[in-house]
Every structure is written in structure tokens, then in C-alpha cells.
Coordinates of C-alpha atoms in Angstrom, one line a residue:
M1 CA 122.8 114.8 90.7
T2 CA 124.7 111.5 90.9
T3 CA 127.0 110.6 93.7
E4 CA 130.8 110.1 93.4
S5 CA 132.2 106.6 93.3
A6 CA 135.5 104.8 92.8
A7 CA 137.6 105.2 89.7
P8 CA 136.2 103.3 86.7
V9 CA 137.4 99.8 86.0
A10 CA 137.5 97.9 82.8
Q11 CA 134.3 96.0 82.0
K12 CA 132.8 94.0 79.4
V13 CA 130.9 96.2 76.9
P14 CA 127.3 94.9 76.6
S15 CA 125.9 94.1 73.2
R16 CA 123.1 96.1 71.5
E17 CA 120.7 93.4 72.4
E18 CA 121.6 93.5 76.2
L19 CA 121.3 97.3 76.3
V20 CA 118.0 97.3 74.6
E21 CA 116.7 94.6 76.9
R22 CA 117.8 96.6 79.9
A23 CA 115.8 99.5 78.5
N24 CA 112.7 97.3 77.9
S25 CA 112.9 95.9 81.4
L26 CA 112.3 99.5 82.7
R27 CA 109.1 100.1 80.5
A28 CA 106.5 99.1 83.0
Q29 CA 108.2 101.2 85.8
L30 CA 108.5 104.2 83.5
W31 CA 104.9 103.9 82.2
E32 CA 103.5 103.7 85.8
A33 CA 105.4 106.9 86.8
A34 CA 104.8 108.9 83.6
P35 CA 101.7 110.8 84.9
E36 CA 103.6 111.9 88.0
V37 CA 106.5 112.9 85.8
D38 CA 104.2 115.1 83.8
R39 CA 102.6 116.5 86.8
E40 CA 105.7 117.2 88.8
R41 CA 107.8 118.3 85.7
R42 CA 110.8 116.2 86.5
L43 CA 111.8 112.5 86.3
K44 CA 111.3 110.4 89.4
T45 CA 114.7 110.1 91.1
A46 CA 114.3 106.3 91.4
N47 CA 113.6 106.0 87.7
F48 CA 116.5 108.2 86.7
E49 CA 118.7 106.1 88.9
A50 CA 117.4 102.9 87.4
I51 CA 118.3 104.2 83.9
R52 CA 121.7 105.4 85.0
D53 CA 122.5 102.2 87.0
A54 CA 121.5 100.1 83.9
G55 CA 124.4 101.8 82.0
L56 CA 122.0 103.5 79.6
I57 CA 123.7 106.9 80.0
Q58 CA 127.3 105.6 79.5
L59 CA 126.8 104.8 75.8
F60 CA 129.3 107.4 74.7
V61 CA 131.6 107.6 77.7
P62 CA 135.1 106.7 76.5
K63 CA 135.9 103.1 77.0
R64 CA 139.0 103.9 79.0
L65 CA 136.7 105.5 81.6
G66 CA 134.2 102.7 81.8
G67 CA 131.9 103.6 78.8
F68 CA 130.6 101.5 76.0
D69 CA 131.4 103.2 72.7
A70 CA 127.9 102.2 71.5
G71 CA 126.8 102.9 67.9
M72 CA 124.0 105.2 66.8
R73 CA 121.7 102.3 66.0
T74 CA 122.0 101.0 69.6
F75 CA 121.4 104.6 70.9
L76 CA 118.3 104.8 68.9
E77 CA 116.9 101.4 69.9
V78 CA 117.6 102.2 73.6
T79 CA 115.7 105.4 73.5
I80 CA 112.8 104.0 71.5
A81 CA 112.5 101.4 74.2
L82 CA 112.5 103.9 77.0
G83 CA 110.1 106.1 75.1
R84 CA 107.4 103.3 75.1
G85 CA 107.4 103.8 78.9
C86 CA 107.9 107.5 79.3
A87 CA 108.9 110.1 76.6
S88 CA 110.5 112.5 79.0
S89 CA 112.7 109.8 80.5
A90 CA 113.8 108.7 77.0
W91 CA 114.4 112.4 76.0
V92 CA 116.6 113.0 79.0
T93 CA 118.5 109.8 78.3
G94 CA 119.1 110.9 74.7
V95 CA 120.2 114.4 75.7
L96 CA 122.5 113.3 78.6
N97 CA 124.2 110.7 76.3
T98 CA 124.7 113.4 73.7
G99 CA 126.1 115.7 76.4
N100 CA 128.5 113.0 77.4
W101 CA 129.6 112.6 73.8
W102 CA 130.4 116.3 73.8
A103 CA 132.3 115.9 77.1
A104 CA 134.3 113.1 75.5
S105 CA 135.4 115.5 72.7
Y106 CA 137.3 117.7 75.2
S107 CA 140.9 117.1 76.3
E108 CA 141.7 114.0 78.2
Q109 CA 142.3 116.1 81.3
A110 CA 138.7 117.4 81.1
Q111 CA 137.4 113.9 80.5
D112 CA 139.3 112.6 83.5
E113 CA 137.7 115.4 85.7
V114 CA 134.3 114.3 84.5
W115 CA 134.5 110.6 85.0
T116 CA 137.6 109.3 86.9
T117 CA 135.9 109.6 90.3
N118 CA 132.3 109.1 88.9
P119 CA 131.9 106.9 86.0
F120 CA 128.2 107.6 86.0
A121 CA 128.6 111.3 85.6
T122 CA 126.2 113.0 83.2
T123 CA 126.4 116.1 81.0
A124 CA 123.7 118.3 79.7
G125 CA 124.3 120.5 76.6
V126 CA 123.0 123.6 74.9
L127 CA 124.3 124.8 71.5
A128 CA 122.7 128.3 71.5
P129 CA 125.6 130.9 72.1
T130 CA 123.4 133.0 74.4
S131 CA 126.3 134.3 76.6
E132 CA 129.1 136.8 76.9
V133 CA 132.7 135.8 77.1
E134 CA 135.8 137.4 78.3
V135 CA 139.3 136.0 77.6
V136 CA 141.3 135.9 80.9
E137 CA 144.6 134.4 81.8
G138 CA 144.3 130.5 81.6
G139 CA 140.8 130.4 80.1
V140 CA 137.5 132.4 79.7
K141 CA 135.1 134.0 82.0
L142 CA 131.4 133.3 81.1
N143 CA 128.2 135.3 81.8
G144 CA 125.0 134.3 80.3
K145 CA 121.8 132.1 80.3
W146 CA 121.2 129.0 78.3
G147 CA 117.5 128.0 77.9
Y148 CA 116.0 124.7 77.0
A149 CA 118.6 122.7 78.9
S150 CA 117.0 119.3 79.0
G151 CA 118.2 117.1 81.8
S152 CA 119.1 120.1 84.0
N153 CA 117.6 118.3 87.0
H154 CA 119.9 115.3 86.6
C155 CA 123.2 116.3 85.3
D156 CA 126.7 116.8 86.9
W157 CA 128.2 118.9 84.2
A158 CA 127.0 121.2 81.4
S159 CA 128.5 121.8 77.9
V160 CA 127.5 125.4 77.0
C161 CA 128.0 127.4 73.9
Y162 CA 129.6 130.8 73.5
P163 CA 130.3 133.0 70.4
S164 CA 133.7 133.7 69.0
V165 CA 136.1 135.8 71.0
V166 CA 137.4 137.2 67.6
P167 CA 135.2 140.1 66.4
G168 CA 133.5 139.5 63.2
R169 CA 133.8 135.8 63.2
R170 CA 130.9 133.4 63.5
D171 CA 132.7 130.5 65.1
L172 CA 131.0 128.8 68.0
N173 CA 132.8 127.3 71.0
L174 CA 131.9 125.1 73.9
A175 CA 132.9 125.2 77.5
L176 CA 132.5 122.3 80.0
V177 CA 131.3 123.6 83.3
P178 CA 130.5 121.7 86.5
M179 CA 126.9 122.2 87.6
K180 CA 128.1 123.6 91.0
D181 CA 129.3 126.6 89.1
L182 CA 126.0 127.3 87.5
T183 CA 122.5 128.0 88.8
V184 CA 119.3 126.6 87.3
E185 CA 116.3 128.8 86.8
D186 CA 113.0 126.8 86.9
T187 CA 111.5 128.1 83.6
W188 CA 110.1 125.0 81.9
F189 CA 106.4 125.6 82.0
I190 CA 105.0 124.1 78.8
A191 CA 102.2 121.9 77.4
G192 CA 104.3 118.7 76.7
M193 CA 107.6 117.0 77.5
R194 CA 107.1 118.5 80.9
G195 CA 109.4 116.0 82.7
T196 CA 112.5 116.8 80.7
G197 CA 113.4 119.7 83.1
S198 CA 114.4 121.8 80.1
N199 CA 115.2 124.7 82.3
T200 CA 117.6 127.7 82.0
L201 CA 121.3 127.5 83.0
V202 CA 122.8 130.6 84.4
A203 CA 126.5 131.6 84.6
R204 CA 127.7 134.6 86.6
D205 CA 131.4 135.3 86.1
V206 CA 132.2 131.6 85.7
F207 CA 135.9 130.9 85.0
V208 CA 136.5 127.9 82.6
P209 CA 140.1 126.8 82.1
E210 CA 141.5 126.2 78.6
H211 CA 141.5 122.5 78.9
R212 CA 137.7 122.6 79.2
L213 CA 137.2 124.6 76.1
R214 CA 136.8 123.5 72.5
S215 CA 135.5 124.6 69.1
A216 CA 131.9 123.6 68.3
T217 CA 132.5 124.7 64.7
G218 CA 135.2 122.2 64.4
L219 CA 133.0 119.4 65.7
F220 CA 130.3 120.3 63.0
N221 CA 133.0 120.4 60.4
G222 CA 134.1 116.9 61.2
D223 CA 137.5 117.7 62.6
H224 CA 137.1 114.8 65.1
V225 CA 136.2 112.0 62.7
H226 CA 139.6 110.6 61.9
T227 CA 141.0 110.5 65.4
G228 CA 140.5 108.6 68.7
P229 CA 139.9 104.9 69.5
N230 CA 136.2 105.3 70.2
V231 CA 134.2 104.8 66.9
S232 CA 131.1 106.6 68.4
H233 CA 133.1 109.7 68.8
R234 CA 133.8 110.0 65.0
V235 CA 130.1 110.3 64.2
S236 CA 128.6 113.5 62.6
L237 CA 127.5 115.8 65.4
A238 CA 124.6 117.2 63.4
G239 CA 123.3 113.7 62.9
L240 CA 123.8 112.7 66.5
A241 CA 122.0 115.8 67.6
S242 CA 118.8 115.0 65.7
L243 CA 119.0 111.3 66.4
S244 CA 119.3 111.8 70.1
L245 CA 115.7 113.3 70.2
A246 CA 114.0 110.9 67.8
G247 CA 113.8 107.7 69.9
A248 CA 111.6 109.2 72.5
Q249 CA 109.0 110.2 70.0
L250 CA 109.0 106.9 68.1
G251 CA 108.7 104.9 71.3
Q252 CA 105.8 106.9 72.6
A253 CA 104.0 106.6 69.3
Q254 CA 104.4 102.9 69.6
A255 CA 102.9 103.0 73.1
A256 CA 100.0 105.0 71.9
L257 CA 99.3 102.4 69.1
D258 CA 99.4 99.6 71.6
Y259 CA 97.1 101.4 74.0
V260 CA 94.5 102.1 71.3
I261 CA 94.6 98.5 70.0
E262 CA 94.3 97.1 73.6
K263 CA 91.3 99.1 74.4
A264 CA 89.5 98.8 71.1
P265 CA 87.6 95.5 71.8
K266 CA 85.8 96.9 74.8
R267 CA 85.1 100.4 73.4
S268 CA 81.9 101.1 71.4
I269 CA 81.6 103.9 68.8
T270 CA 79.0 106.4 70.0
T271 CA 76.0 107.0 67.8
T272 CA 76.6 103.8 65.8
T273 CA 75.7 100.1 66.2
Y274 CA 79.3 99.1 66.8
S275 CA 79.7 97.7 70.3
S276 CA 83.4 97.3 69.6
Q277 CA 85.7 99.7 67.8
S278 CA 87.5 96.6 66.4
E279 CA 84.5 95.8 64.3
S280 CA 84.4 99.1 62.5
V281 CA 86.2 99.3 59.0
G282 CA 86.8 102.9 59.5
F283 CA 88.6 102.3 62.8
Q284 CA 90.6 99.4 61.3
I285 CA 91.7 101.7 58.5
D286 CA 92.8 104.4 61.0
V287 CA 94.8 101.9 63.0
A288 CA 96.4 100.4 60.0
E289 CA 97.3 103.9 58.7
A290 CA 98.9 105.0 62.0
S291 CA 100.7 101.8 62.3
A292 CA 102.1 102.1 58.8
M293 CA 103.2 105.8 59.5
I294 CA 105.0 104.8 62.7
D295 CA 106.7 101.8 61.0
A296 CA 107.9 104.1 58.2
A297 CA 109.2 106.6 60.6
V298 CA 111.0 104.0 62.6
K299 CA 112.6 102.5 59.5
S300 CA 113.7 105.8 58.1
T301 CA 115.3 106.7 61.5
Q302 CA 116.9 103.3 61.8
D303 CA 118.4 103.8 58.2
A304 CA 119.7 107.2 59.2
A305 CA 121.4 105.7 62.4
D306 CA 122.9 102.9 60.3
Q307 CA 124.2 105.4 57.8
L308 CA 125.9 107.5 60.5
D309 CA 127.4 104.3 62.0
D310 CA 128.8 103.4 58.6
Y311 CA 130.5 106.7 58.1
A312 CA 131.9 106.7 61.6
A313 CA 133.3 103.1 61.2
K314 CA 135.1 104.3 58.0
G315 CA 136.4 107.4 59.8
E316 CA 134.7 109.7 57.3
H317 CA 132.6 112.7 57.8
P318 CA 129.4 112.4 55.8
P319 CA 129.3 114.8 52.8
E320 CA 127.2 117.9 53.3
V321 CA 124.5 116.7 50.9
V322 CA 124.2 113.5 53.0
R323 CA 124.1 115.4 56.3
T324 CA 121.4 117.8 55.1
G325 CA 119.5 114.8 53.5
L326 CA 119.5 113.0 56.9
R327 CA 118.2 116.0 58.6
V328 CA 115.2 116.3 56.2
G329 CA 114.6 112.5 56.6
M330 CA 114.4 112.8 60.4
A331 CA 112.3 115.8 60.3
R332 CA 109.9 114.0 58.0
A333 CA 109.9 111.0 60.3
M334 CA 109.0 113.1 63.3
R335 CA 106.2 114.8 61.4
Q336 CA 104.8 111.4 60.5
T337 CA 105.1 110.3 64.1
F338 CA 103.0 113.1 65.4
H339 CA 100.4 112.7 62.6
A340 CA 100.1 109.1 63.6
V341 CA 99.6 109.9 67.2
D342 CA 97.0 112.5 66.2
L343 CA 95.1 110.0 64.1
L344 CA 95.1 107.5 67.0
M345 CA 93.6 110.2 69.2
T346 CA 90.7 110.6 66.8
A347 CA 90.2 106.9 66.3
H348 CA 90.2 106.3 70.1
G349 CA 87.5 109.0 70.7
S350 CA 87.1 112.1 72.7
S351 CA 87.8 110.4 76.0
A352 CA 91.5 110.4 74.7
F353 CA 91.6 113.9 76.0
A354 CA 90.6 113.0 79.5
E355 CA 93.3 113.9 82.0
V356 CA 93.4 110.3 83.2
N357 CA 94.0 109.0 79.7
P358 CA 97.7 108.5 78.9
L359 CA 96.9 109.3 75.2
Q360 CA 96.4 113.0 76.0
R361 CA 99.9 113.1 77.6
I362 CA 101.5 111.4 74.6
W363 CA 99.7 113.7 72.2
R364 CA 100.9 116.8 74.1
D365 CA 104.5 115.3 74.3
A366 CA 104.5 114.5 70.6
G367 CA 103.2 117.9 69.6
V368 CA 105.9 119.7 71.5
A369 CA 108.7 117.3 70.7
S370 CA 108.0 117.2 66.9
R371 CA 108.4 121.0 66.8
H372 CA 112.0 121.0 68.2
A373 CA 114.3 123.2 66.1
A374 CA 116.2 120.1 64.9
F375 CA 113.0 118.9 63.1
N376 CA 111.9 122.2 61.6
M377 CA 110.9 120.9 58.2
R378 CA 111.1 124.1 56.3
V379 CA 114.6 124.9 57.6
S380 CA 115.7 121.3 56.9
Q381 CA 114.4 121.4 53.4
E382 CA 116.1 124.7 52.8
L383 CA 119.5 123.4 54.0
A384 CA 119.1 120.3 51.8
G385 CA 118.1 122.4 48.8
K386 CA 121.0 124.7 49.2
S387 CA 123.4 121.8 49.4
L388 CA 121.9 120.2 46.3
L389 CA 122.1 123.5 44.4
D390 CA 125.8 124.1 45.4
Q391 CA 124.9 126.9 47.9
N392 CA 126.0 127.2 51.5
P393 CA 123.5 125.8 54.0
S394 CA 125.7 127.0 56.9
S395 CA 124.6 130.5 56.0
V396 CA 121.3 129.5 57.4
S397 CA 122.0 127.1 60.3
F398 CA 125.1 125.8 62.0
L399 CA 123.3 122.4 62.5
V400 CA 124.6 120.9 59.3

């Protein structure tokens, strides 16, 4: 958890270049700690504090409360840079920034509670409505569990989802809850992305006042895009949700490519006359192919970020066909990214699977991350296809 500090004061908003440079400056520190992060299943406190103190989790905090109102392209480039050091660190940074974006969508009273005394406060978020809700005087009472709560080890607040209180309606709602009112079950035992702390949040008879409640359905429908002084808060929630997880994967794929290229001159190819992998045409082709796949995935995701920024700047919600198309594009980019890492594992050789080799950790992380629900290719394609054929993609998924 972060510690409380004085009320936020006005500050100069750093440029994209400065924020990305801050992220790049942490790469070596994150890379060195990544094996421990994987082993201990949580970020090192010192590394999380370095990310936080660099302002890299204030990207979407409202300007009036000390935040930066950063764009989606900035968000992406920051998480890519962090991902080149440690995918779990980049993932948590992406998720907590998104959680703060959600927190900024609540009432000003709620925003003030989050950030007035602690401008570095962080918010986790879970969209699955896995809870029961009871309407009580002045708010609601929540009981339930929310799994896969990435960043649960490092957040001060959580934005959790609950179903409609009106029988028969499919509306989703959000409640902003301080972590002191929740418990965390240590459930994140998985092959990859182990440091993300994607544990389970538990609420038992937790009261949430009305000013810390809002409609999630309204956010997905774009009810927020025409209002407010912060351009970043007009962006499509569906686009933000996918983009927030992409940078970590792209960055770690770039790190894998760098590692394989760095080691190639001093590695032979067993059972051949090649004393250096670099001399092998087959190896050269594999490296070139992996590099092209990563470059294409980065470019595709950058284009998606720019498109989201353009719509937000105009105060427009992207049309449904655009939103579903962006989701397919990002799912395809993440699939390409994993295939590139897998190809690099083969090119490097079987020692890539040694526990001391960072490639096996990147391969495990990429394998898990690329299978996140936001990047489910078949679901994404179905949503896009329904939109193109004038059917209702929301009948399949709310992430539209």
C-alpha cells in the first residue's frame, strides 16, 4: 500500500518523451529483479515505489488532483518500456492506471476521497460481476469475491463490479471500495505473469455509499465521452481495457529478441559446424521473422492507441464497428507477439528452458498473458463479425 501525503498541488505535466524516458530508466532495475518477482509472486516493494514515484501510475489521475491526463499512446509506450524490464511490473502499471481511470469516472466527492490526501493512490479493478448486492439506505451492501485482481498487492482502492439491482436487467455497475474494507485471498498460483498478484478480492457485508457507485454499462456505452476537462477520460473503456495489457507483452517480446541477438555470436548450433548461431542462415531467418512479427504487433497497437486518442480528442465515442475492429486487431497483435517469443525460444535452443534463462520466464509470461479474455481471438472475431453484419455484439460480451 502507498502512504498518505499532503494534498496534491499543481505541477507541470510531463511530456510523453519524459514519461517514457522515466520508464526506460527503470529497465535495468526491473530486469535484475524479474527472477525474484517471478519466484516470490509479487513485485519488489522498491521497484513498485520507483514506478510510483516516477509518476507512472498517475497517467489518468485528474489534473486537478495532481495527475497527467496522458493519452493512450503515452500509456502504451510507458508500459512497453517497463515490459522490456519486467512484464509483471508493466502489467501492474497498466492495470493500476486503468483502475485510476475508473476511479476518476466516479463523483468528484469519490475522487477527492481517493487522491486529496494521497496523490499517489492506486486503484485495482475487476469487471466480472461475481457478487451479491443489497440496496440499503444511502448505498449498497456487497458480498462476493472477485478473482484475477491484478495489482492487489499494491493498491489502495478497488473498483469492483456488481450486477443490476433490477431483476431481469443485465446492467453492470461499479463500486469504489477502500482496500481496508476488503480482504485478499492469495489465489494466484499460475505458470506465468506470477508477479502480478492477480489474487481474489473478498467483500463481506461491505457498505458502499451512493457517491462511490456508478454504472459500468454507461461507461461502455460512451456516456462519459462528451464531458469533463480531461481528454483521457473520454476514451473508449473497451479500448482502454485491452490496451492496458498490451504494452507488457510487447515490451517483453522486444527484450526476448534483444537477448537472443546478444547471445547469438557466442552460441554454437549443436550437431552442426556452426560455431556461432549468427552464421546460420536458418537462425538469421528465424530472428528476422520474429523481429518482423514484433514490429508489426507494435505498429498495430500504436495505431489502435492513436485511433483511441483521436476519438477522445474529438469527444466522440468510436462507432461499434470501430471498437470491435480494434479488439480484433489487438488480439491478433498479442497472438503474433507470443508466436514471436515462441520462435525465439526455438532459435535460441533448448537451454532457453533452463530455469536460469530469462527466456523461459518471458515465454511463460507471454503464454499466459496472450490468453487473457480481452485477447480471445474467436470471441473478438465474433464480436466484429456481428457488428459488420448488423447484429448485436453485446449479446456475446460486454467488452465492446
